Short mmCIF file of C-alpha atoms (C1' of nucleotides) in Angstrom, two decimals:
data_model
loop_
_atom_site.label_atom_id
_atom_site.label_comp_id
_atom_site.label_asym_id
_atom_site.label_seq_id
_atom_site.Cartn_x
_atom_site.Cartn_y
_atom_site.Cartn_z
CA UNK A 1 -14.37 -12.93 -1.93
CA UNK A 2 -12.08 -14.41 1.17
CA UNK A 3 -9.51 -12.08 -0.34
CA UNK A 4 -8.90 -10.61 -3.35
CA UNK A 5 -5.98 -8.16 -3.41
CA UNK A 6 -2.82 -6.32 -4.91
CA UNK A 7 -0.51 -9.21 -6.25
CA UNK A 8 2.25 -8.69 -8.84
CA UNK A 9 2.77 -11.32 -11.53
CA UNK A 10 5.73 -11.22 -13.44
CA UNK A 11 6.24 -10.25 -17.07
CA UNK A 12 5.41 -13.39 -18.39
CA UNK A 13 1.70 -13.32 -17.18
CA UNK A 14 1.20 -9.59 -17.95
CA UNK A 15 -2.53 -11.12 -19.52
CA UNK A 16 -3.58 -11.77 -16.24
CA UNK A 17 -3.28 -8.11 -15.29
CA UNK A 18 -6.34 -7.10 -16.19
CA UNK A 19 -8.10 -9.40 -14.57
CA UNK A 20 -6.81 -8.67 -11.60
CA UNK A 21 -6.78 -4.87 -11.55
CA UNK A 22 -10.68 -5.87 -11.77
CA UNK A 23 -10.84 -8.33 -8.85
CA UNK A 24 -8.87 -5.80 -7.12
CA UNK A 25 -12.04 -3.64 -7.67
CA UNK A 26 -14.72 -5.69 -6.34
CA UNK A 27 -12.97 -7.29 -3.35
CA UNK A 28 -14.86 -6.62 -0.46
CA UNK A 29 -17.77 -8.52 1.39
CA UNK A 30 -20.76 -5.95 0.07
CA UNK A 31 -19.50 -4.39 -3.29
CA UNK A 32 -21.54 -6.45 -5.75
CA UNK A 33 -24.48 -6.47 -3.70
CA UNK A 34 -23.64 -2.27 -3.70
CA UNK A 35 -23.51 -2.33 -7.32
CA UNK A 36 -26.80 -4.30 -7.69
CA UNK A 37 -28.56 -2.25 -5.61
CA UNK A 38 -27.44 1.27 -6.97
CA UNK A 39 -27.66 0.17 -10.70
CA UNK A 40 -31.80 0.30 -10.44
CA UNK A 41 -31.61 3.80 -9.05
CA UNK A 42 -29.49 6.06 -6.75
CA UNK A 43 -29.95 5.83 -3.05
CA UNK A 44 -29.30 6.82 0.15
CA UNK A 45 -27.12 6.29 2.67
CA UNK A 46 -29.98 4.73 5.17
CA UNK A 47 -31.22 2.49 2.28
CA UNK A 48 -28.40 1.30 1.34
CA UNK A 49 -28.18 0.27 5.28
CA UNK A 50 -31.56 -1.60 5.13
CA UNK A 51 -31.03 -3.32 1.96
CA UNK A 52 -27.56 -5.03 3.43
CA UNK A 53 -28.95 -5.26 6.54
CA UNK A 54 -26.66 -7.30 8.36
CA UNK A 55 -23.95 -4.82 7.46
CA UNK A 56 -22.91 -2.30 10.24
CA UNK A 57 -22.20 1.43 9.43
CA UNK A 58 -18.93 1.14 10.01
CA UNK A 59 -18.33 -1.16 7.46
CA UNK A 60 -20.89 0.23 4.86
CA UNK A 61 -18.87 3.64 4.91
CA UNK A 62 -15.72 1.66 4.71
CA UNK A 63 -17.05 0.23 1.14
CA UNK A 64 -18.67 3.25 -0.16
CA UNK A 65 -15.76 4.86 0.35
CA UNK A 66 -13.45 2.39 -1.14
CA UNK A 67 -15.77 2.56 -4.33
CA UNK A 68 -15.93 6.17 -4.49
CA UNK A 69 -12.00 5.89 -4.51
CA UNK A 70 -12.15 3.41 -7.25
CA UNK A 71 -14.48 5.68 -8.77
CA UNK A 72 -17.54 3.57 -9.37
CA UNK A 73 -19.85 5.27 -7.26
CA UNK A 74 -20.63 9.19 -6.59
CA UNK A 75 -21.23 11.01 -3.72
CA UNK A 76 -23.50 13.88 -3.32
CA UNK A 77 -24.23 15.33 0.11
CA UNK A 78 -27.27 17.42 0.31
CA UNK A 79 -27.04 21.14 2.47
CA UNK A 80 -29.52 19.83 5.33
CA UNK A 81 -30.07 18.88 8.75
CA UNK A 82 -30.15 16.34 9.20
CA UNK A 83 -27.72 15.25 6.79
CA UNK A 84 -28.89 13.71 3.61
CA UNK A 85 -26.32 11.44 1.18
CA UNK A 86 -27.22 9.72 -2.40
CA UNK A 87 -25.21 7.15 -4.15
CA UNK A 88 -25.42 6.64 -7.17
CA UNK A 89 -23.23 5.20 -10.10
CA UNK A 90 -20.61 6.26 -11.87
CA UNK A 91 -20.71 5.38 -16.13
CA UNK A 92 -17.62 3.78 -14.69
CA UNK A 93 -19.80 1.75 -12.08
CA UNK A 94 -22.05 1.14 -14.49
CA UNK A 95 -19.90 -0.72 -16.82
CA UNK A 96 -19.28 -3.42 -14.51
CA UNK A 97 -23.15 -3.94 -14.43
CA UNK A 98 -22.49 -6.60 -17.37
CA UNK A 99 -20.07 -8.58 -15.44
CA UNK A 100 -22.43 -8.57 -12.42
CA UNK A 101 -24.99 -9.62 -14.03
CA UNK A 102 -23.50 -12.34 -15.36
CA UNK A 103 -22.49 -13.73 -12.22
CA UNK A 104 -26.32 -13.07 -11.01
CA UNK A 105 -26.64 -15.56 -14.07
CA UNK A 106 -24.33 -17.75 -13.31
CA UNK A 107 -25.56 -18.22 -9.85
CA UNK A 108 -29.16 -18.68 -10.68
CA UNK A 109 -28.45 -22.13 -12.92
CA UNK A 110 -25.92 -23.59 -10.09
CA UNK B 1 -12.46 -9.68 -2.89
CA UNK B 2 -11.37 -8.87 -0.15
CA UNK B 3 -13.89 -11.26 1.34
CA UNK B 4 -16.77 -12.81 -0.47
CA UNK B 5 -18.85 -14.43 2.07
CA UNK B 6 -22.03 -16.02 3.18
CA UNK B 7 -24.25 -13.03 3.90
CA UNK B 8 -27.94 -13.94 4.13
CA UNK B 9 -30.18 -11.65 2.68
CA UNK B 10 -33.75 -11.39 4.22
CA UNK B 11 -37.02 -12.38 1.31
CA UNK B 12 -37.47 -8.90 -0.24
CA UNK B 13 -34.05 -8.90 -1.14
CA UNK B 14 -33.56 -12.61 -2.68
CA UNK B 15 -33.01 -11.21 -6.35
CA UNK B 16 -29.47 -10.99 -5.41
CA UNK B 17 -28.52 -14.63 -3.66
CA UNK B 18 -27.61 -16.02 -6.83
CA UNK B 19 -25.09 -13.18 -7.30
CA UNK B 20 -23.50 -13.79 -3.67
CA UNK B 21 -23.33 -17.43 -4.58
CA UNK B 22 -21.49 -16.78 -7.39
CA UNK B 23 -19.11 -14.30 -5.72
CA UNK B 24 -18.43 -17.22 -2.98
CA UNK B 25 -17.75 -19.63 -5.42
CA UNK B 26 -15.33 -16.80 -6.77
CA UNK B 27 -13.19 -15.51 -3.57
CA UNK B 28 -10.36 -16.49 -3.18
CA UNK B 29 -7.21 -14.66 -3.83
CA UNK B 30 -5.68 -16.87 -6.61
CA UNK B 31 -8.80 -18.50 -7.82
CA UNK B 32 -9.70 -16.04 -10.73
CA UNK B 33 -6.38 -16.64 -11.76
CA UNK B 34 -6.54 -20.19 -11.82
CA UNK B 35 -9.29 -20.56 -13.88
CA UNK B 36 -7.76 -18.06 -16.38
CA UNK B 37 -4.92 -20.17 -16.55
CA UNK B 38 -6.63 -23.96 -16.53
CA UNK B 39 -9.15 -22.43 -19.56
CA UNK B 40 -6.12 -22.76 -21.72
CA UNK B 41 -5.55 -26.35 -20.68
CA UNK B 42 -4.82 -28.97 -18.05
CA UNK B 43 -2.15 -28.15 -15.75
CA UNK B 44 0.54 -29.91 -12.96
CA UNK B 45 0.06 -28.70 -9.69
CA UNK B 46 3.76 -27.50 -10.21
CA UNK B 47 3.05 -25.90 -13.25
CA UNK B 48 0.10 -23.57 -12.01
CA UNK B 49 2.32 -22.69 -9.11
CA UNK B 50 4.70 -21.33 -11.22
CA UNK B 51 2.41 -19.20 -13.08
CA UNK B 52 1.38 -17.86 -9.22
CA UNK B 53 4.82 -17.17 -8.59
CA UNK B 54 4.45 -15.71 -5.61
CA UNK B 55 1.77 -18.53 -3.87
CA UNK B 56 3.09 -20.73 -1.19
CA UNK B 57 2.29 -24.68 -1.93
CA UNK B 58 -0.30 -24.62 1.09
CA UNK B 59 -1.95 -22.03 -0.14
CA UNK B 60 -1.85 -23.05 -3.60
CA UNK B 61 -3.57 -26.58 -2.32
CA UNK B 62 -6.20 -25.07 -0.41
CA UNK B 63 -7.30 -22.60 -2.96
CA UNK B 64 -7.73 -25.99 -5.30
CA UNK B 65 -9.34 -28.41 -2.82
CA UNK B 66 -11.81 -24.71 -2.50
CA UNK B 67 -12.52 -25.45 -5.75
CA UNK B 68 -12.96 -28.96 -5.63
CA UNK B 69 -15.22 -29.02 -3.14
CA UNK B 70 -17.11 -26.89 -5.67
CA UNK B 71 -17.05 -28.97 -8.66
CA UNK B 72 -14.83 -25.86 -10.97
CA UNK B 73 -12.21 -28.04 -11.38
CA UNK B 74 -11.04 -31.95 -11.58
CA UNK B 75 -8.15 -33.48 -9.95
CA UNK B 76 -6.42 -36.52 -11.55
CA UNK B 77 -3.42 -38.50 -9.88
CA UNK B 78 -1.06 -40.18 -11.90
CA UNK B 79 -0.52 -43.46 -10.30
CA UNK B 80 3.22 -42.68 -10.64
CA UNK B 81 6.06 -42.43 -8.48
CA UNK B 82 7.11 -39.48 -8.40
CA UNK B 83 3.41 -38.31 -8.43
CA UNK B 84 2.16 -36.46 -10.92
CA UNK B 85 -1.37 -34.55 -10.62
CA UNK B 86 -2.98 -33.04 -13.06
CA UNK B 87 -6.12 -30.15 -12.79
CA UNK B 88 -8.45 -29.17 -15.42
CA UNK B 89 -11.68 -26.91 -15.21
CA UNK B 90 -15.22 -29.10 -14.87
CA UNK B 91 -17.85 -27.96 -17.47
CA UNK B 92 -19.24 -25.84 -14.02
CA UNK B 93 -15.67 -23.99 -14.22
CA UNK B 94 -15.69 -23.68 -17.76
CA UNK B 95 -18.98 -22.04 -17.31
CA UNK B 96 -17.45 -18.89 -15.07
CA UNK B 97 -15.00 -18.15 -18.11
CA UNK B 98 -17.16 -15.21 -19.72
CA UNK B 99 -17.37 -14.38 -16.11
CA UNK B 100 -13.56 -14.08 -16.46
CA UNK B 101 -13.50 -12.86 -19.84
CA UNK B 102 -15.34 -10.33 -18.90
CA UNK B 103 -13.82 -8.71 -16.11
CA UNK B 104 -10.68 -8.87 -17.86
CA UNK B 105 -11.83 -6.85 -20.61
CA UNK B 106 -12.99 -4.64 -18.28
CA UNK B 107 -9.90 -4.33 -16.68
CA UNK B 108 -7.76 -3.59 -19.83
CA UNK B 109 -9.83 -0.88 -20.76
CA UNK B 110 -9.46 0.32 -16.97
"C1'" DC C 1 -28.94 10.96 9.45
"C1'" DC C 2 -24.48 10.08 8.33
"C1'" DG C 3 -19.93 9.27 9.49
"C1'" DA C 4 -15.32 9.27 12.26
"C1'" DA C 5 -12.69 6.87 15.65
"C1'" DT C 6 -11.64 2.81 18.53
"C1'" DC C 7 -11.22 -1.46 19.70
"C1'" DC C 8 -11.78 -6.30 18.88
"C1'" DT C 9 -12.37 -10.71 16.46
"C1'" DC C 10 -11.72 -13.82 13.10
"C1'" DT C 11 -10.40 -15.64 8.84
"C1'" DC C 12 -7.39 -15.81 4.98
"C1'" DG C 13 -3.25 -16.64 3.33
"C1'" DG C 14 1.99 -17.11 3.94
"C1'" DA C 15 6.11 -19.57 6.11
"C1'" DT C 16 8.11 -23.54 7.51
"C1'" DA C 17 8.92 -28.23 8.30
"C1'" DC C 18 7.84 -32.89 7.42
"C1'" DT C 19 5.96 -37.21 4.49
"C1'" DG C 20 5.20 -40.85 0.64
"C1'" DC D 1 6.49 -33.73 -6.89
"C1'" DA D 2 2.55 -33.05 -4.41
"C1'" DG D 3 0.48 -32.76 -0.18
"C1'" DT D 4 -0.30 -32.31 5.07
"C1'" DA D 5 0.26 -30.07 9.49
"C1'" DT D 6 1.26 -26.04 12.37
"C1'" DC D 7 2.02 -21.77 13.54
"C1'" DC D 8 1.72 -16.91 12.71
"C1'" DG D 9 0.74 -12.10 11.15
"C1'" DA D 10 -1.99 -8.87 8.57
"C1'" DG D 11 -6.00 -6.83 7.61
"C1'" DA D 12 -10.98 -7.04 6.69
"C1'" DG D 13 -15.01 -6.34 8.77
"C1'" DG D 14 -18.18 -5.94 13.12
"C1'" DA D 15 -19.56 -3.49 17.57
"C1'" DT D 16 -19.66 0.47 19.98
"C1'" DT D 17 -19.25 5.16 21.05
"C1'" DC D 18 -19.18 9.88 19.96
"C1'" DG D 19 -20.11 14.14 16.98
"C1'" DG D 20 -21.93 17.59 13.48
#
DNA sequence: CCGAATCCTCTCGGATACTG
DNA sequence: CAGTATCCGAGAGGATTCGG
């Protein structure tokens, strides 16, 4: 979403809060698409990659990482070479699987 | 969010285009906001930028021609001097609002 | 295979000044 | 009061390279 980010209403509109903490949460260009993708079944790394595929590692690890941070998503390297990583939601990730799939609604009757 | 964009997902992935459309129709860093705030009623352009305290008029204006352009909300002049313009949410934005609703329940409980 | 580190580009949004 | 026009900076995200 162009931007979504960290603004500070005053007092008065404290009810917007909320909403915001939560746009705050999914800003970024691949998060819902993330979301989407890792609420059928954890994943890795690689096929995450091919699912988004116009998205360059760089920026995938950026996201992940962000999301991991906002606890939504969890990490879990495997001991191996080469290196194996699964995603996979947190039941904090998963609760925004309502609101995603509302928009997935939403977008479907436009 | 941070940005929403127009990412093109190949065939096998096409469950999730109606989700990116909605999350274009969504970015924008006041526009969540805005529709929170028209749901309760029809607004002045002044009015809704003091709710956004901190938006700057351009910005304010762009983020509602944005949403124009995609039907969520209605502009009306007043054919009045000083001019007086007034925005309300289309059926299309009133639509989004469990969208809304949603995320800021979410949020609350955050 | 996964990710860190750089560099680079581009777009969003803010600041400012000006108009009917 | 509402809007337009410009200019500008910040930061998101892409490309590339390197490493474990």
């Amino acid at each position: 979403m162009a931007k979504m980010c960290e603004c500070l209403f005053p007092k008065k509109q404290e009810e917007v809060w909320p909403l915001i903490v939560t746009q705050n949460v999914l800003t970024g260009r691949w998060k819902l698409a993330i979301l989407w993708f890792l609420n059928r079944e954890t994943r890795r790394f690689s096929e995450i990659k091919s699912f988004l595929n116009d998205i360059s590692q760089g920026s995938l690890t950026k996201q992940l990482r962000e999301m991991e941070d906002h606890a939504l998503i969890l990490r879990f390297v495997y001991p191996e070479v080469p290196p194996r990583v699964e995603y996979s939601l947190t039941s904090r990730g998963r609760s925004l699987i309502p609101i995603i799939e509302l928009m997935a609604e939403w977008g479907k009757l436009s």
